[in-house]
Coordinates of C-alpha atoms in Angstrom, one line a residue:
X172 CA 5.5 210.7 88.0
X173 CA 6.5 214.4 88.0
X174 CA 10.5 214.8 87.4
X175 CA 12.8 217.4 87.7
X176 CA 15.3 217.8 85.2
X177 CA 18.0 220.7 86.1
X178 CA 19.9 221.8 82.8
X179 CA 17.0 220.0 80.9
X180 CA 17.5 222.7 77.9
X181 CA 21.1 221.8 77.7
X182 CA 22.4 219.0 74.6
X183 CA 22.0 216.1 77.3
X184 CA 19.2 217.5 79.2
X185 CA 17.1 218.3 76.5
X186 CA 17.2 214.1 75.1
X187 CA 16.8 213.5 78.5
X188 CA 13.1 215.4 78.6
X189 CA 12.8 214.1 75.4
X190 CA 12.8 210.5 76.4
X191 CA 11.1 210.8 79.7
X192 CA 7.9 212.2 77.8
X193 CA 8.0 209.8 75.6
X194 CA 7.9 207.6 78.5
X195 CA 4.8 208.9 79.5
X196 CA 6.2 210.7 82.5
X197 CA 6.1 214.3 83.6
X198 CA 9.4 216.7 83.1
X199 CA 9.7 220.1 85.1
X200 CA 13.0 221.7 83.0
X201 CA 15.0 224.0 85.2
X202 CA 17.5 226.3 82.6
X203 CA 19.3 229.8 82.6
X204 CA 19.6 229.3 79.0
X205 CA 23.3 230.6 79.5
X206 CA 24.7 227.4 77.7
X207 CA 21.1 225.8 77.5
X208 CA 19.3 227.5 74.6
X209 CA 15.6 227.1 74.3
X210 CA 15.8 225.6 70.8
X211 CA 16.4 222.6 72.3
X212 CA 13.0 222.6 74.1
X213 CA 10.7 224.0 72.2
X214 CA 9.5 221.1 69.9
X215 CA 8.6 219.8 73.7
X216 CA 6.7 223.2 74.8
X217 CA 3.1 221.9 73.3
X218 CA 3.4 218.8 75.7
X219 CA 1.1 218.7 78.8
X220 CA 3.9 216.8 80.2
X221 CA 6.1 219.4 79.5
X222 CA 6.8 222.2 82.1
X223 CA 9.6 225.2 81.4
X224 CA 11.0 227.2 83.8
X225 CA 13.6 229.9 83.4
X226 CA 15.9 229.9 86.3
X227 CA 19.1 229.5 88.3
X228 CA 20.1 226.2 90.6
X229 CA 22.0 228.9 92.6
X230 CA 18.1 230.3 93.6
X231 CA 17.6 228.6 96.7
X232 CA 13.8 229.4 97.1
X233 CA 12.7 228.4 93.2
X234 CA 14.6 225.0 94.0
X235 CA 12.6 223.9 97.1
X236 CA 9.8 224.7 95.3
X237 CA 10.8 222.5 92.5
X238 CA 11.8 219.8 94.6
X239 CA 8.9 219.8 96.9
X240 CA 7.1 219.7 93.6
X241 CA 9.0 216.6 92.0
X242 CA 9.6 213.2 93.2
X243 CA 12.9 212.7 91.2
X244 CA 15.5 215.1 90.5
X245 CA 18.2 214.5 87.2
X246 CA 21.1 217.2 88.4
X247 CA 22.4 218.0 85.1
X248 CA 23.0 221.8 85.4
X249 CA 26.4 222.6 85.0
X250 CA 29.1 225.0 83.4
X251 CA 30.5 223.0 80.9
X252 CA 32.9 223.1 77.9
X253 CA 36.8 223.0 77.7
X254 CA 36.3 227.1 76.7
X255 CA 34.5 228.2 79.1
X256 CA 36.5 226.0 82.3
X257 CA 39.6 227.8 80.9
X258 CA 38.0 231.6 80.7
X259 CA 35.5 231.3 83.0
X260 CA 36.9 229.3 86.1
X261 CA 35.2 231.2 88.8
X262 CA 31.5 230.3 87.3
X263 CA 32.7 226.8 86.4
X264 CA 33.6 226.3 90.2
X265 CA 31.1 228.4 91.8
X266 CA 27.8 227.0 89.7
X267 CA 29.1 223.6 89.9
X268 CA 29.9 223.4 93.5
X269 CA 27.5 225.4 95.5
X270 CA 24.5 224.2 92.4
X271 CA 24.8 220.8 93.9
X272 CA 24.8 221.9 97.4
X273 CA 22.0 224.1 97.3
X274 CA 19.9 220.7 95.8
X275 CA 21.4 218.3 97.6
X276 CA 19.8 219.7 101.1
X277 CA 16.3 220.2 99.5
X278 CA 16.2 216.6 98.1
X279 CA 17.6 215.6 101.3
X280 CA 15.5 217.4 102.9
X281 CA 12.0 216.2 101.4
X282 CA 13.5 212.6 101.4
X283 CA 13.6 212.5 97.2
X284 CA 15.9 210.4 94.8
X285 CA 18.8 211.9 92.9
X286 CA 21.1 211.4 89.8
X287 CA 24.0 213.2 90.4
X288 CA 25.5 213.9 86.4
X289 CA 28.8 213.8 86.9
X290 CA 31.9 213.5 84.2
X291 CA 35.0 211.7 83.0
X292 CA 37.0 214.5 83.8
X293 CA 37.0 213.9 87.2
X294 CA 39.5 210.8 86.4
X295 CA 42.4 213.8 85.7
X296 CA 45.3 212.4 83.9
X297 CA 44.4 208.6 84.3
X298 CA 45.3 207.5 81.0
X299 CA 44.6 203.4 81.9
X300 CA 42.7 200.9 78.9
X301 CA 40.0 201.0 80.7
X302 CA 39.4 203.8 83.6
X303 CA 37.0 202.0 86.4
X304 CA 34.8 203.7 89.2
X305 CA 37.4 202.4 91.8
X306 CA 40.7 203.9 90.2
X307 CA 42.9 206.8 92.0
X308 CA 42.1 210.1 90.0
X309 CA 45.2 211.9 89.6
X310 CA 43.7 215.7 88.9
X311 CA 46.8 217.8 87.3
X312 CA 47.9 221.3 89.9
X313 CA 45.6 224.3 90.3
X314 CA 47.7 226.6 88.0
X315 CA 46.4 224.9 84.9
X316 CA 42.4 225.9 85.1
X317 CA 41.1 223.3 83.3
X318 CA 41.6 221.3 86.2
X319 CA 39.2 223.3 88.4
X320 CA 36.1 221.2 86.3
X321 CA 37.6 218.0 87.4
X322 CA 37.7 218.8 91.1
X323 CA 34.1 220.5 90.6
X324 CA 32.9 217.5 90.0
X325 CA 34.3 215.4 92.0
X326 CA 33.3 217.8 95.3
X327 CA 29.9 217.6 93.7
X328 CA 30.2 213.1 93.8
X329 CA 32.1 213.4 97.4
X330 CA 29.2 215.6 99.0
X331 CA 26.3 213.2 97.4
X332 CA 27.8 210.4 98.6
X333 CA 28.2 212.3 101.8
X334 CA 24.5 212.9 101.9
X335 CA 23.8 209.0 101.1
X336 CA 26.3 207.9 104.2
X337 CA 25.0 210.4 107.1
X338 CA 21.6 211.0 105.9
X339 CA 20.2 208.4 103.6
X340 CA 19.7 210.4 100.5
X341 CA 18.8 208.0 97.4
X342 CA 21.8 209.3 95.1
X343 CA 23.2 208.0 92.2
X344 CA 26.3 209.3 90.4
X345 CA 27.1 208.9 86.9
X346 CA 30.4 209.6 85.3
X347 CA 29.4 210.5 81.9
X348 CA 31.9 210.1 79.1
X349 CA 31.6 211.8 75.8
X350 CA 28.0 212.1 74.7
X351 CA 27.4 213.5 71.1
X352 CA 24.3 213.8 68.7
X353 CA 21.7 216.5 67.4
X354 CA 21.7 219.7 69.2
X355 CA 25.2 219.7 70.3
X356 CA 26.8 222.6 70.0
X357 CA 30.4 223.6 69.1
X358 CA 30.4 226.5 70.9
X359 CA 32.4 225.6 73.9
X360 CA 35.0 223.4 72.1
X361 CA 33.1 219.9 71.4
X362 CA 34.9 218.2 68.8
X363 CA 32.3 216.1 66.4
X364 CA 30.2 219.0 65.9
X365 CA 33.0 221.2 65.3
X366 CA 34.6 218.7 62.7
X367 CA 31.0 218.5 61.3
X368 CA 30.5 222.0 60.9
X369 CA 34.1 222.8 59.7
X370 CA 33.8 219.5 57.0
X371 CA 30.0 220.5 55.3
X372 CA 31.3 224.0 55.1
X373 CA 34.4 222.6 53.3
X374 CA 36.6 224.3 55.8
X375 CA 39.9 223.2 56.8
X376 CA 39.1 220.5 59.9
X377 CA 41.7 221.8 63.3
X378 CA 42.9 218.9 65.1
X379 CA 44.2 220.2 68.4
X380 CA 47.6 219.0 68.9
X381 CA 49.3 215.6 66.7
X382 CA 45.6 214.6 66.8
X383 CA 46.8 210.9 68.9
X384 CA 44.4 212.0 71.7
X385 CA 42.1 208.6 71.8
X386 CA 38.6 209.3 72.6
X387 CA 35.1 207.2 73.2
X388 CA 31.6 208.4 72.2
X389 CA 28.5 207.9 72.5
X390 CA 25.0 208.6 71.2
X391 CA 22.9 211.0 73.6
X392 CA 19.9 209.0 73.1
X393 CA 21.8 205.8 74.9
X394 CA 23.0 208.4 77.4
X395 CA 19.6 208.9 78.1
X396 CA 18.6 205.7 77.8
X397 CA 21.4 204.7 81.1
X398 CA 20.3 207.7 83.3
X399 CA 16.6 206.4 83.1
X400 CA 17.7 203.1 83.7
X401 CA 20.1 203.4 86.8
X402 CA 17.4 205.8 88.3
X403 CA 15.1 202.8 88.1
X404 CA 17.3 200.4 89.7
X405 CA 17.7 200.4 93.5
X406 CA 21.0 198.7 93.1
X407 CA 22.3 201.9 91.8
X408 CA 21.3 203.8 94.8
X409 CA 24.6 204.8 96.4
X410 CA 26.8 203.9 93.8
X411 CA 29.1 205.4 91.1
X412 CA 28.9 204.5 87.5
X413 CA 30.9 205.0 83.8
X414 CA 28.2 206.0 81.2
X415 CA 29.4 206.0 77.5
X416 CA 31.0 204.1 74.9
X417 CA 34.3 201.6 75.5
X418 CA 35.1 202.2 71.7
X419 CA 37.7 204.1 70.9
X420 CA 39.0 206.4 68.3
X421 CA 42.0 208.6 67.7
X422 CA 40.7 212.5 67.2
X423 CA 42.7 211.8 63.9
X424 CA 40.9 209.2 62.6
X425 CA 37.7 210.5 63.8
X426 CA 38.6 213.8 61.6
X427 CA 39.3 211.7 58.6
X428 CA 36.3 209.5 59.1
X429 CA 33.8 212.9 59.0
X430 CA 35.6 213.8 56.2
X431 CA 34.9 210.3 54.4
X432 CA 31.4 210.2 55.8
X433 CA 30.3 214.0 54.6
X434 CA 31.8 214.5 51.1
X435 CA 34.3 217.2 52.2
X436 CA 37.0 218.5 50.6
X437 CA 38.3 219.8 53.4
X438 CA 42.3 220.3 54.4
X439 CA 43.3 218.6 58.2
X440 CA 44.8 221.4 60.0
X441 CA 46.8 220.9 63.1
X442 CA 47.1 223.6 65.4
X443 CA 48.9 223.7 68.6
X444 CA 47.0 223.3 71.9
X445 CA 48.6 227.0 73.3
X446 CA 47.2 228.8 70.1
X447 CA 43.2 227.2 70.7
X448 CA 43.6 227.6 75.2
X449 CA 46.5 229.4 75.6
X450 CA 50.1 228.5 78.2
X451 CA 49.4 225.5 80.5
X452 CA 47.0 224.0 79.0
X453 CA 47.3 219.9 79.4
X454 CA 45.2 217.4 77.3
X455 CA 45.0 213.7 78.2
X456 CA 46.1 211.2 75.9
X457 CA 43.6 208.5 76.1
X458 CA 39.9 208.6 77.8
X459 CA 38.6 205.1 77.8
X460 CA 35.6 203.8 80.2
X461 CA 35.4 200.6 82.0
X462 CA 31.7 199.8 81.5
X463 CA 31.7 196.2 83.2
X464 CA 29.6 197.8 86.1
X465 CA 27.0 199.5 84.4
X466 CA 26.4 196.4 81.8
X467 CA 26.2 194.2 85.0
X468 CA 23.6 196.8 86.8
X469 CA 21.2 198.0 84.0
X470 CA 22.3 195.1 81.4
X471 CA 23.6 197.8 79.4
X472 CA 23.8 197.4 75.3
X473 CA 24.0 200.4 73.0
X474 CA 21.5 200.9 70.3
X475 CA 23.9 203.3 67.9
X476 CA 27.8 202.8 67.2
X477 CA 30.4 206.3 65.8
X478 CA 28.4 205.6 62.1
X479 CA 25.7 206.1 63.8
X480 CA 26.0 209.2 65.7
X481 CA 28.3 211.0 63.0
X482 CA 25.1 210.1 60.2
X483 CA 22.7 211.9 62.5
X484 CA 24.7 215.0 63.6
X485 CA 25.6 215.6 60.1
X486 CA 21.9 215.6 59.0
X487 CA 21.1 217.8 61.4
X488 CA 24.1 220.5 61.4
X489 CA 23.3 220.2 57.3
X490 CA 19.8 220.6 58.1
X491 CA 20.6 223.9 60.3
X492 CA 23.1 224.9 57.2
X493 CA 20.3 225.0 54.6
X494 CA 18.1 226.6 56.8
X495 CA 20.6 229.3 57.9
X496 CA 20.8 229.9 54.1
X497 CA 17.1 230.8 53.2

C-alpha cells in the first residue's frame, strides 16, 4: 500500500515512516524541513519503500499529485511548538488552517482515507481528571496567542468532520497528547528534551512557573503504534480520539526524576512564565486524557511507561552530545 505521510520528517512523523516500513508498506514523506529536519529521515532514505519529497501542504498542485498517488494520507504537517504559536501566530494559523483545507478537497476529492493529527490543546483550559472526546473545550480570548494553536486545530477537526457529514470522506481525528522520545527536539519549547539536554550538560534544569503543571507522556513509538491502528479500524472512521498516556506527572517531579535518572548535578531553576513567553501568557494546570475510547476501539495497551521514554531520549541526546564533541 502506498501512504502518504505529510510532516513525515517531523519527531512524530518521522516514527511514523519508521513504523510503516517496517510494516512492509510504502511511505511518500511530504516536509518543508522548517521544523522537520532531514536528520530524522535519512537512516530511511536507502529504503525502496521510502520516497522524500521536499515541499509545502500549502502547494495545491504537488498535493493532488500526492494524493492521486497514495491511497492513505497521515495529516501531520503542522506549525508546532509553544515558541513558535507565541512568535509566529500568523504561520501557526495560516499553515494549519488552510494545510488541511487544501488536503481535505483532494482526498475528498479522489475518495481516499484520512487521519486528521490533531492535539490536546484544542481542550483550552479544561483542567478535568480525565479530559474526554465529548467535553466542552473552553479555548482562553484571542489576545493571548497561544490560543490561536488551539482553535487551529480544532477548525482543522470541525472541517474534517464536515467533509465526513456532507461528503463521505473516511476521516479520522486524533487528539494527540504529549508524545516524547528520540529525535525530539527542544527547539520550540518541549520540556523532556529540554530537561535532558539542560541535566547531561549539568546545567541548571528551568521549570517554567512553581513547576505544579501535571502533565502525561508518552512514547512516540506507541503514538505510532495508535495512528496505524485506528487507520485500520473502520470503527474509527468518523470519530474523534485521545492518543497518549493517562499517567500523570508534575513538571516538578518529572525535573527531579531526569535528574535522578541521568547523574546530574544540576540546580532546579524556576523562572517565571512572562520571562520564557512574555505578558499574557496562560499555562494550564493539569492535562490528563480520558483513553476509555481508544482502549475500547483499537484494544489499546502501551509498550513503554516515563522510565522508559526518559532511558531512551537520554541515550540519544548523550549520544548526539559525544558526537557533537569529536
Amino acid at each position: 500500500m502506498k501512504i502518504l505521510i505529510t510532516g513525515g520528517a517531523g519527531f512524530i512523523g518521522s516514527h511514523l515512516a519508521e513504523s510503516l516500513i517496517k510494516l512492509k508498506e510504502e511511505s511518500y514523506v511530504l516536509d518543508n524541513l522548517s521544523t522537520g529536519s532531514f536528520e530524522n529521515i535519512k537512516h530511511l532514505i536507502s529504503s525502496p519503500k521510502f520516497h522524500f519529497i521536499n515541499g509545502s501542504i500549502r502547494d495545491q498542485k504537488l498535493l493532488e499529485e500526492l494524493v492521486d498517488e497514495c491511497e492513505l494520507i497521515y495529516h501531520l504537517a503542522a506549525v508546532v511548538g509553544v515558541r513558535l504559536v507565541v512568535n509566529n501566530p500568523i504561520d501557526v494559523i495560516v499553515t494549519n488552517i488552510t494545510g488541511t483545507e487544501f488536503l481535505l478537497e483532494q482526498v475528498s476529492k479522489k475518495n481516499k482515507q484520512i487521519l486528521i493529527a490533531s492535539s490536546s490543546e484544542v481542550y483550552g483550559k479544561g483542567e478535568l481528571e480525565a479530559l474526554k472526546e465529548t467535553d466542552n473545550l473552553i479555548i482562553g480570548p484571542p489576545t493571548i496567542p497561544r490560543w490561536s494553536y488551539s482553535c487551529s486545530k480544532l477548525i482543522d477537526e470541525f472541517l474534517a468532520l464536515a467533509y465526513y457529514k456532507e461528503k463521505g470522506t473516511p476521516v479520522v481525528i486524533a487528539r494527540i497528547f504529549n508524545t516524547v522520545g528520540p529525535r525530539q527536539t527542544s527547539k520550540y519549547g518541549m520540556v523532556i528534551p529540554t530537561f535532558v539536554r539542560q541535566a547531561l550538560n549539568n546545567e541548571p534544569l528551568t521549570v517554567h512557573g512553581d513547576g505544579n503543571q501535571i502533565r502525561c507522556f508518552s512514547h512516540v513509538s506507541d503514538t505510532a503504534s495508535c495512528l496505524i491502528n485506528l487507520m485500520n479500524t473502520t470503527k474509527a472512521i468518523g470519530e474523534i480520539f485521545n492518543v497518549g498516556s493517562d499517567k500523570k506527572i508534575t513538571i516538578l517531579d518529572l525535573a527531579k526524576q531526569i535528574k535522578l535518572v541521568s547523574n546530574s548535578t544540576s540546580d532546579i531553576k524556576f523562572i517565571p512564565y512572562n520571562k520564557v513567553y512574555g505578558e499574557n501568557f496562560e499555562d494550564v494546570l493539569c492535562r490528563i486524557p480520558d483513553l476509555i475510547k481508544l482502549k475500547k476501539t483499537i484494544n489499546y495497551h502501551p509498550v513503554y511507561n516515563l522510565d522508559d521514554i526518559l532511558r531512551d531520549v537520554i541515550a540519544f541526546e548523550s549520544a548526539k552530545l559525544a558526537k557533537n564533541s569529536i
